[in-house]
């Protein structure tokens, strides 16, 4: 088995990136320039504090919510008018969140949340240093009332359904947040900000907004750009005055998770054309540079359903995520997650395996098994060919791990769909897929996928290997960035406003391209010169 | 008896003034420019509405509170995307209050409230035409727990005291507001704004802010400039999103009621120096013009306590508010409120009476009865001289209405205090009281007081009679103006920032001036040439 340490290096690098961002925080802790009242300066307590804060906040206006107004006088007297204040910047002015006594050097914290349809990830961030203090994740409890988005939207329209879905999620979030505060010895009151990234339906359910019209023509979300919301209004148990930033969406099928992804990629700061591909439940593709952004999302028609999704298959202990064949011995070496005995195979392992089978001539360009080349590893079960990757004696389940002909066929449909989407999207702006200078892959899937294997099967274009940049959970990274940086927060709205969303049109041209892509690597082998070289090696 | 119709003419004039103000409303009802969603325009519902509103609000940003966000999509669909919106302008942007279907021509209403220590007055205003629809008043229920401000501040510091005082007031306000809606067939939801004017302690109790430090050195209010507060946050039962504007204060002893008064007087728009005098529980004086404003408030030391207050005596049916003596017959003619049989005498009646007694030589320049001139109207009760104004047979109470020597002595102390305050305040800026070009009198007291009588007793300076302008309830008028006009609302903050508040220093110089003023009209009769002329007439 191979070492499993490689991916951690990448993840650490990604996390470290946040530390180097510009320190233009929009949630801050400052010491107001203020003196105690006297007969010569008898300004009101709140006005005194606001005046003192203005001096240190480069002249910005400061707004104090009425609830806090009531508590300020007693606090100021308790602290002898020596205080520190936590504030966040809204659209036009700063808002007070909390007062703490001077000299108290406790950090302030925030939460970045990736609100996935199946998994929710929470990152605990030190809002002063930008450091990631902790991370936790949980299965989205809404799964109980609907595996996919459509099922949940349906459930939400039943009596009390929306409230139930929202409550489930918020309660689970609160539990996890409570654990984070316990494990990191943090006061709830020190959690002073939150940024939430998710697809449009998920953010609607999080906000308790009716998602009914999201999936009905003309596909209207309740809202594209939610304003900052106080945590109490959502029932999130952090500092009650803490702002919750929800990443805006472009439409029902282009959510805040993708906007966060674009932010995290940095593609809008480059002159060259980049592409960002997020393979989750749907294949989502963004193409663009400093000047323009084009987004394309949604499943590519019924012909492709299920296929693309399969590659996003959940990884877990014992799942094979990497396969290498020894060209001399013909032996297959596998890597499993946590080095546990193999129990299954995930997307990246599957791509590796099919690429190896092709390079070894064990499958032909249609993906059909070549019996003569497969030898004893090919078995027939109910008349269907199965390739045995792991024999039952080596398996963690007691059963052999096999790859059936239908499995390969499904993968080929998936990879053909992906390649066709990429081709179609780039054609829209009259460039070739080969003109892309950076190919960002979002999702943890991106860390394990071997670009060489993906090129070999013709899933992604035959670009120089260094063109491919795995980015991990860009929804989470984008949320962290927007929580930590005022510029990043502004940028999400600029990105949102600039994205041209294009509905993928599964027309005859698309189907022709799709048919041509259903070969390994492609009917037009000139598109994949590297594969020819690798095959002959 | 005289006719009692005169004062109504003045009040109507005052009310009519509001109608002529500029129509720069900050609470408005508009029709957004908006189309229904389509595949070509699939913006979110809230964003669609906000975009449509921006077009008609001269490009202003529009903010939608999260609570409303949730209700918008269903409302828009119910109204077929043909809607009108009620909004108010905050510091930087417009805020949505309510959506109503297009074509519904119901007006929107607001409430101006004068939060008096003893009486609370509510005015119901049409926020489109500016018309006063109704007015009602009630005794401040907090009186039960403290007649004056100090007693209430004391009560507020007891356990639960502040909450009790606030609750009492808010509940009574809500009852009265409910009656106003019933009597005028108005929906509660159509009440979309409120402006509250009161002294600093009263607004603190209204807002539930601890007034403890208001009466303790160095006299710090909790807040000078409250932000707009949502009605729900205060428990006011009008439209829950309606803004409540509380007129700001300058300090503990210079409240929003005076700021409102300055606004209502218009003195800050004039080049000449005006003076605004509000005789309520305290004597409050503002002096200024377009360029500067000086305010002076508070009781003028223990020597004067009670005296000034007496002149603000509550008026009611049967109370004598005007007294004229027939110089030929020596008969006294009285006017009573509502022409009811006389039951008492209020400030303006008292000033008239003492002025007449002086002009007829019945009292001397020290205010002492001249027995030889008074004839049968002078009686001794327990060795104290009493002047009989109304004999028992003509009285509404069955008892004679009399003016005792101590009553006159008290009035002389009061008038001397007032004149001394006016002299002191004008001296501070090196002008004479005779340089004042407009003398505004706030309070309903101003409508009944006869300037000639007040000059005769030396209470106010001997200015041309047309200099005196009674303004009525300026606290209420100012609140109405600030509720109806964006410019007026801005102006209250400008006024607040410009007022120089001067604590009245009851020093030796003040006491010398006070002693000199304790004669009728004054020891220096050259200051009152008119009185000499009137006396010899």
Coordinates of N, CA, C and O in Angstrom, one line a residue, chain A residues 398-478:
Chain A
X398 N -14.4 -9.2 3.5 CA -14.5 -10.6 3.3 C -15.0 -10.9 1.9 O -14.8 -12.1 1.4
X399 N -15.5 -9.9 1.2 CA -15.8 -10.1 -0.2 C -14.8 -9.4 -1.1 O -14.2 -8.4 -0.8
X400 N -14.7 -10.0 -2.3 CA -13.7 -9.4 -3.3 C -14.2 -8.0 -3.7 O -15.4 -7.8 -3.7
X401 N -13.3 -7.1 -4.0 CA -13.6 -5.8 -4.5 C -13.5 -5.9 -6.0 O -12.4 -6.1 -6.5
X402 N -14.6 -5.7 -6.7 CA -14.6 -5.9 -8.2 C -15.1 -4.7 -8.9 O -15.8 -3.8 -8.3
X403 N -14.8 -4.6 -10.2 CA -15.3 -3.5 -11.1 C -16.0 -4.2 -12.2 O -15.4 -4.9 -13.0
X404 N -17.3 -4.0 -12.3 CA -18.1 -4.7 -13.3 C -18.1 -3.9 -14.6 O -17.8 -2.7 -14.6
X405 N -18.5 -4.5 -15.7 CA -18.6 -3.8 -16.9 C -19.6 -2.6 -16.8 O -19.3 -1.5 -17.2
X406 N -20.8 -2.8 -16.2 CA -21.7 -1.7 -16.0 C -21.1 -0.5 -15.2 O -21.3 0.7 -15.5
X407 N -20.2 -0.9 -14.2 CA -19.5 0.2 -13.5 C -18.6 1.1 -14.4 O -18.6 2.3 -14.4
X408 N -17.9 0.4 -15.3 CA -17.1 1.1 -16.3 C -17.9 1.9 -17.2 O -17.7 3.1 -17.5
X409 N -19.0 1.3 -17.7 CA -19.9 2.0 -18.6 C -20.5 3.3 -17.9 O -20.5 4.4 -18.6
X410 N -20.8 3.2 -16.7 CA -21.3 4.4 -15.9 C -20.2 5.4 -15.8 O -20.5 6.6 -16.0
X411 N -19.0 5.0 -15.5 CA -17.9 6.0 -15.4 C -17.7 6.6 -16.7 O -17.4 7.9 -16.8
X412 N -17.8 5.9 -17.8 CA -17.5 6.5 -19.1 C -18.6 7.5 -19.4 O -18.3 8.6 -19.9
X413 N -19.8 7.2 -19.1 CA -20.9 8.2 -19.3 C -20.6 9.5 -18.4 O -20.7 10.6 -18.9
X414 N -20.1 9.3 -17.2 CA -19.8 10.4 -16.3 C -18.7 11.2 -16.9 O -18.8 12.5 -17.0
X415 N -17.6 10.5 -17.3 CA -16.4 11.3 -17.8 C -16.8 12.0 -19.1 O -16.3 13.1 -19.3
X416 N -17.6 11.3 -19.9 CA -18.0 11.9 -21.2 C -18.8 13.2 -20.9 O -18.7 14.2 -21.6
X417 N -19.7 13.1 -19.9 CA -20.5 14.3 -19.5 C -19.6 15.4 -19.1 O -19.8 16.5 -19.6
X418 N -18.7 15.1 -18.2 CA -17.8 16.1 -17.7 C -17.0 16.8 -18.9 O -17.0 18.0 -19.0
X419 N -16.5 15.9 -19.7 CA -15.7 16.5 -20.8 C -16.5 17.3 -21.8 O -16.1 18.3 -22.3
X420 N -17.7 16.8 -22.0 CA -18.7 17.6 -22.9 C -19.1 18.9 -22.3 O -19.1 19.9 -23.0
X421 N -19.3 18.9 -21.0 CA -19.6 20.2 -20.3 C -18.5 21.2 -20.5 O -18.7 22.3 -20.9
X422 N -17.3 20.7 -20.3 CA -16.1 21.5 -20.4 C -15.9 22.1 -21.8 O -15.7 23.3 -22.0
X423 N -16.1 21.2 -22.7 CA -16.0 21.6 -24.2 C -17.1 22.6 -24.5 O -16.8 23.6 -25.1
X424 N -18.3 22.3 -24.1 CA -19.5 23.2 -24.4 C -19.3 24.6 -23.8 O -19.5 25.6 -24.5
X425 N -18.9 24.6 -22.5 CA -18.7 25.9 -21.8 C -17.6 26.7 -22.5 O -17.8 27.9 -22.7
X426 N -16.5 26.1 -22.8 CA -15.4 26.9 -23.4 C -15.8 27.3 -24.8 O -15.4 28.4 -25.3
X427 N -16.5 26.5 -25.6 CA -17.0 26.8 -26.9 C -17.8 28.1 -26.9 O -17.8 28.9 -27.8
X428 N -18.6 28.2 -25.8 CA -19.5 29.4 -25.7 C -18.8 30.7 -25.8 O -19.3 31.7 -26.2
X429 N -17.5 30.7 -25.3 CA -16.8 31.9 -25.4 C -15.6 31.8 -26.4 O -14.7 32.6 -26.4
X430 N -15.8 30.8 -27.3 CA -14.9 30.7 -28.5 C -13.4 30.4 -28.1 O -12.5 31.0 -28.7
X431 N -13.2 29.7 -27.0 CA -11.9 29.2 -26.7 C -11.9 27.7 -26.7 O -13.0 27.1 -26.6
X432 N -10.7 27.1 -26.8 CA -10.6 25.7 -26.7 C -10.3 25.3 -25.2 O -9.8 26.1 -24.5
X433 N -10.7 24.1 -24.9 CA -10.4 23.6 -23.5 C -8.9 23.6 -23.3 O -8.5 23.7 -22.1
X434 N -8.2 23.6 -24.4 CA -6.7 23.5 -24.3 C -6.1 24.9 -24.0 O -4.9 25.1 -23.7
X435 N -7.0 26.0 -24.1 CA -6.5 27.3 -23.8 C -6.5 27.7 -22.3 O -6.1 28.8 -21.9
X436 N -7.0 26.8 -21.5 CA -7.2 27.1 -20.1 C -5.8 27.0 -19.4 O -5.1 26.1 -19.6
X437 N -5.5 28.1 -18.7 CA -4.2 28.1 -18.0 C -4.2 27.6 -16.6 O -3.1 27.2 -16.1
X438 N -5.4 27.6 -15.9 CA -5.4 27.0 -14.6 C -6.7 26.2 -14.5 O -7.8 26.7 -14.8
X439 N -6.6 25.0 -14.0 CA -7.8 24.1 -13.9 C -8.0 23.8 -12.4 O -7.3 23.0 -11.9
X440 N -8.8 24.6 -11.8 CA -9.0 24.4 -10.3 C -10.1 23.3 -10.1 O -11.1 23.3 -10.7
X441 N -9.8 22.4 -9.2 CA -10.7 21.4 -8.8 C -11.2 21.6 -7.4 O -10.4 21.5 -6.5
X442 N -12.4 21.8 -7.2 CA -13.0 22.1 -5.9 C -13.5 20.7 -5.3 O -13.7 19.8 -6.0
X443 N -13.6 20.7 -4.0 CA -14.0 19.5 -3.3 C -12.8 18.6 -2.9 O -11.8 18.7 -3.5
X444 N -13.0 17.9 -1.8 CA -11.9 17.1 -1.3 C -11.5 16.0 -2.4 O -10.4 15.6 -2.4
X445 N -12.5 15.7 -3.2 CA -12.2 14.8 -4.4 C -11.0 15.3 -5.2 O -10.2 14.5 -5.6
X446 N -10.8 16.6 -5.3 CA -9.7 17.2 -6.0 C -8.4 16.8 -5.5 O -7.4 16.7 -6.2
X447 N -8.3 16.6 -4.1 CA -7.0 16.2 -3.5 C -6.5 14.8 -3.9 O -5.3 14.5 -3.9
X448 N -7.5 13.9 -4.1 CA -7.1 12.5 -4.4 C -7.0 12.2 -5.8 O -6.4 11.2 -6.2
X449 N -7.8 12.9 -6.6 CA -7.8 12.6 -8.1 C -6.4 12.8 -8.7 O -5.7 13.7 -8.4
X450 N -6.0 11.8 -9.5 CA -4.7 11.9 -10.2 C -5.0 12.5 -11.6 O -5.7 11.8 -12.4
X451 N -4.6 13.7 -11.9 CA -4.9 14.3 -13.2 C -4.5 13.4 -14.3 O -5.2 13.4 -15.3
X452 N -3.3 12.7 -14.2 CA -2.9 11.9 -15.2 C -3.9 10.8 -15.5 O -4.2 10.5 -16.7
X453 N -4.5 10.2 -14.5 CA -5.5 9.2 -14.7 C -6.8 9.8 -15.4 O -7.4 9.2 -16.3
X454 N -7.1 11.0 -14.9 CA -8.3 11.7 -15.4 C -8.2 12.0 -16.9 O -9.1 11.9 -17.7
X455 N -6.9 12.4 -17.2 CA -6.7 12.7 -18.6 C -6.7 11.4 -19.4 O -7.3 11.4 -20.5
X456 N -6.1 10.4 -18.9 CA -6.0 9.1 -19.6 C -7.4 8.6 -20.0 O -7.6 8.1 -21.1
X457 N -8.4 8.8 -19.1 CA -9.7 8.3 -19.5 C -10.5 9.3 -20.3 O -11.6 9.1 -20.7
X458 N -9.9 10.5 -20.4 CA -10.5 11.6 -21.2 C -11.6 12.3 -20.5 O -12.6 12.8 -21.1
X459 N -11.5 12.4 -19.1 CA -12.4 13.1 -18.4 C -12.1 14.6 -18.4 O -13.0 15.4 -18.4
X460 N -10.9 14.9 -18.3 CA -10.5 16.3 -18.3 C -9.5 16.5 -19.5 O -8.9 15.5 -19.9
X461 N -9.3 17.7 -20.0 CA -8.5 17.9 -21.2 C -7.0 17.7 -20.9 O -6.6 17.7 -19.8
X462 N -6.4 17.4 -22.0 CA -4.9 17.0 -21.9 C -4.1 18.2 -21.8 O -3.3 18.7 -22.7
X463 N -4.1 18.8 -20.6 CA -3.3 20.0 -20.2 C -2.1 19.6 -19.5 O -2.1 18.4 -18.9
X464 N -1.1 20.5 -19.4 CA 0.1 20.1 -18.6 C -0.3 19.8 -17.2 O -1.2 20.5 -16.7
X465 N 0.3 18.8 -16.6 CA -0.2 18.4 -15.3 C -0.2 19.5 -14.2 O -1.1 19.5 -13.3
X466 N 0.8 20.4 -14.3 CA 0.8 21.5 -13.3 C -0.3 22.5 -13.4 O -0.5 23.3 -12.6
X467 N -1.1 22.4 -14.5 CA -2.3 23.2 -14.7 C -3.3 22.9 -13.7 O -4.1 23.8 -13.3
X468 N -3.4 21.7 -13.2 CA -4.4 21.2 -12.3 C -4.1 21.6 -10.9 O -3.1 21.3 -10.4
X469 N -5.1 22.3 -10.3 CA -4.9 22.8 -8.9 C -6.0 22.3 -8.0 O -7.1 22.8 -8.1
X470 N -5.8 21.3 -7.2 CA -6.8 20.9 -6.3 C -7.0 22.0 -5.2 O -6.0 22.5 -4.6
X471 N -8.2 22.3 -4.8 CA -8.4 23.4 -3.9 C -9.1 22.9 -2.6 O -9.3 23.7 -1.6
X472 N -9.5 21.7 -2.6 CA -10.3 21.2 -1.4 C -11.6 21.9 -1.3 O -12.3 22.2 -2.3
X473 N -12.1 22.0 0.0 CA -13.4 22.6 0.2 C -13.4 24.1 0.0 O -13.3 24.9 0.9
X474 N -13.7 24.5 -1.2 CA -13.6 25.9 -1.6 C -14.8 26.7 -1.0 O -14.7 27.9 -0.7
X475 N -15.9 26.0 -0.8 CA -17.0 26.7 -0.1 C -16.6 27.1 1.3 O -16.9 28.3 1.7
X476 N -15.9 26.2 2.0 CA -15.5 26.6 3.3 C -14.4 27.6 3.3 O -14.4 28.6 4.1
X477 N -13.4 27.4 2.4 CA -12.3 28.4 2.3 C -12.8 29.8 2.0 O -12.4 30.8 2.6
X478 N -13.8 29.8 1.1 CA -14.4 31.1 0.7 C -15.1 31.8 1.8 O -15.0 33.0 2.1

